[in-house]
């Protein structure tokens, strides 16, 4: 496990960008953390690394947003889904195993649907306003 601390939203974006710079087609980044922990902020950095100029916003109500970059980004927010079956019925598994990078917010709600190789990022807001970010299943080399 890799452990990071960020102290501002921009630092969280930069960490997402650093991780995003290593990602390849077919990668899945499974984000978990409480409401307002910084999941979407982190995803903005991944988008930046993938060359996406469009402003990334939380897909809470659309569930899946697609962005064009040098690698497509499928940004998912599964918070509003009632079950893993709802996720499957969306056809989202086609995106999980597709040609883009998937970033899944609230991934802890669909654990059985995520690929075993998913990069798991847990973000926690600390009392001092900083973020504690744990990265599990990392396989692309040094991030320090």
CSV table of C-alpha atoms in Angstrom, one decimal, residues 3-113:
chain,number,residue,atom,x,y,z
A,3,UNK,CA,0.1,6.3,1.6
A,4,UNK,CA,-0.1,10.0,0.8
A,5,UNK,CA,-1.3,13.2,2.5
A,6,UNK,CA,-2.6,16.2,0.6
A,7,UNK,CA,-3.3,19.6,2.1
A,8,UNK,CA,-5.2,21.4,-0.6
A,9,UNK,CA,-7.6,20.6,-3.4
A,10,UNK,CA,-4.8,21.3,-5.9
A,11,UNK,CA,-2.5,18.8,-4.1
A,12,UNK,CA,-5.2,16.2,-4.4
A,13,UNK,CA,-5.6,17.0,-8.1
A,14,UNK,CA,-1.8,16.7,-8.6
A,15,UNK,CA,-1.8,13.3,-6.9
A,16,UNK,CA,-4.6,12.2,-9.2
A,17,UNK,CA,-2.6,13.5,-12.1
A,18,UNK,CA,0.5,11.7,-11.1
A,19,UNK,CA,-1.4,8.4,-10.8
A,20,UNK,CA,-3.3,9.1,-14.0
A,21,UNK,CA,0.0,9.6,-15.9
A,22,UNK,CA,0.8,5.9,-15.4
A,23,UNK,CA,-2.7,4.6,-16.4
A,24,UNK,CA,-3.3,2.5,-19.5
A,25,UNK,CA,-6.4,1.5,-21.5
A,26,UNK,CA,-8.5,-0.9,-19.5
A,27,UNK,CA,-7.4,0.3,-16.1
A,28,UNK,CA,-10.0,0.8,-13.4
A,29,UNK,CA,-9.4,3.2,-10.5
A,30,UNK,CA,-11.9,2.3,-7.7
A,31,UNK,CA,-12.3,5.3,-5.4
A,32,UNK,CA,-13.8,5.1,-1.9
A,33,UNK,CA,-14.3,7.6,0.9
A,34,UNK,CA,-17.0,9.5,2.7
A,35,UNK,CA,-19.1,12.3,1.2
A,36,UNK,CA,-16.8,15.3,0.4
A,37,UNK,CA,-13.6,13.3,1.0
A,38,UNK,CA,-12.2,14.4,-2.3
A,39,UNK,CA,-13.0,11.6,-4.8
A,40,UNK,CA,-14.1,13.9,-7.6
A,41,UNK,CA,-11.2,16.3,-6.9
A,42,UNK,CA,-8.8,13.3,-7.3
A,43,UNK,CA,-10.6,12.3,-10.5
A,44,UNK,CA,-10.0,15.7,-11.9
A,45,UNK,CA,-6.3,15.0,-11.7
A,46,UNK,CA,-6.7,11.7,-13.6
A,47,UNK,CA,-8.6,13.5,-16.3
A,48,UNK,CA,-5.9,16.1,-16.6
A,49,UNK,CA,-3.3,13.4,-17.0
A,50,UNK,CA,-5.4,11.8,-19.8
A,51,UNK,CA,-5.4,15.1,-21.7
A,52,UNK,CA,-9.0,16.0,-21.0
A,53,UNK,CA,-9.6,19.7,-21.4
A,54,UNK,CA,-13.3,19.6,-20.4
A,55,UNK,CA,-14.1,20.4,-16.8
A,56,UNK,CA,-14.8,17.2,-14.9
A,57,UNK,CA,-17.8,17.2,-12.6
A,58,UNK,CA,-19.3,14.6,-10.3
A,59,UNK,CA,-21.6,12.3,-12.3
A,60,UNK,CA,-23.9,11.8,-9.2
A,61,UNK,CA,-27.1,12.2,-11.2
A,62,UNK,CA,-25.9,11.0,-14.6
A,63,UNK,CA,-24.1,8.0,-13.0
A,64,UNK,CA,-21.6,7.8,-15.9
A,65,UNK,CA,-19.9,10.6,-17.8
A,66,UNK,CA,-17.6,10.0,-20.7
A,67,UNK,CA,-14.7,12.3,-21.6
A,68,UNK,CA,-12.5,12.3,-24.7
A,69,UNK,CA,-8.7,12.5,-24.2
A,70,UNK,CA,-5.7,10.6,-25.5
A,71,UNK,CA,-7.3,7.8,-23.6
A,72,UNK,CA,-11.1,7.9,-23.0
A,73,UNK,CA,-12.2,8.4,-19.4
A,74,UNK,CA,-15.4,6.9,-18.0
A,75,UNK,CA,-16.2,8.6,-14.8
A,76,UNK,CA,-18.8,6.7,-12.7
A,77,UNK,CA,-20.5,7.6,-9.5
A,78,UNK,CA,-22.5,4.6,-8.2
A,79,UNK,CA,-23.7,6.2,-5.0
A,80,UNK,CA,-27.3,6.4,-6.1
A,81,UNK,CA,-27.5,2.8,-7.4
A,82,UNK,CA,-29.6,0.4,-5.2
A,83,UNK,CA,-27.5,-2.7,-5.9
A,84,UNK,CA,-24.8,-4.3,-7.9
A,85,UNK,CA,-27.5,-5.6,-10.2
A,86,UNK,CA,-28.3,-2.0,-11.1
A,87,UNK,CA,-24.7,-1.4,-12.1
A,88,UNK,CA,-24.8,-4.5,-14.3
A,89,UNK,CA,-28.1,-3.4,-15.9
A,90,UNK,CA,-26.5,-0.1,-16.9
A,91,UNK,CA,-24.0,-2.1,-19.1
A,92,UNK,CA,-21.2,-0.5,-17.2
A,93,UNK,CA,-19.2,-3.7,-17.3
A,94,UNK,CA,-18.6,-3.0,-21.0
A,95,UNK,CA,-16.8,0.2,-19.9
A,96,UNK,CA,-14.9,-1.5,-17.1
A,97,UNK,CA,-13.4,-3.9,-19.6
A,98,UNK,CA,-13.2,-1.4,-22.5
A,99,UNK,CA,-10.7,0.7,-24.2
A,100,UNK,CA,-10.7,3.6,-21.8
A,101,UNK,CA,-9.8,4.3,-18.1
A,102,UNK,CA,-12.6,4.0,-15.6
A,103,UNK,CA,-12.7,6.0,-12.4
A,104,UNK,CA,-15.5,4.7,-10.1
A,105,UNK,CA,-16.6,6.8,-7.2
A,106,UNK,CA,-18.2,5.0,-4.2
A,107,UNK,CA,-16.7,1.7,-5.5
A,108,UNK,CA,-17.3,0.1,-2.2
A,109,UNK,CA,-20.9,-0.2,-3.2
A,110,UNK,CA,-20.1,-2.6,-6.0
A,111,UNK,CA,-17.2,-4.7,-4.9
A,112,UNK,CA,-18.1,-7.9,-6.7
A,113,UNK,CA,-18.3,-6.0,-10.1
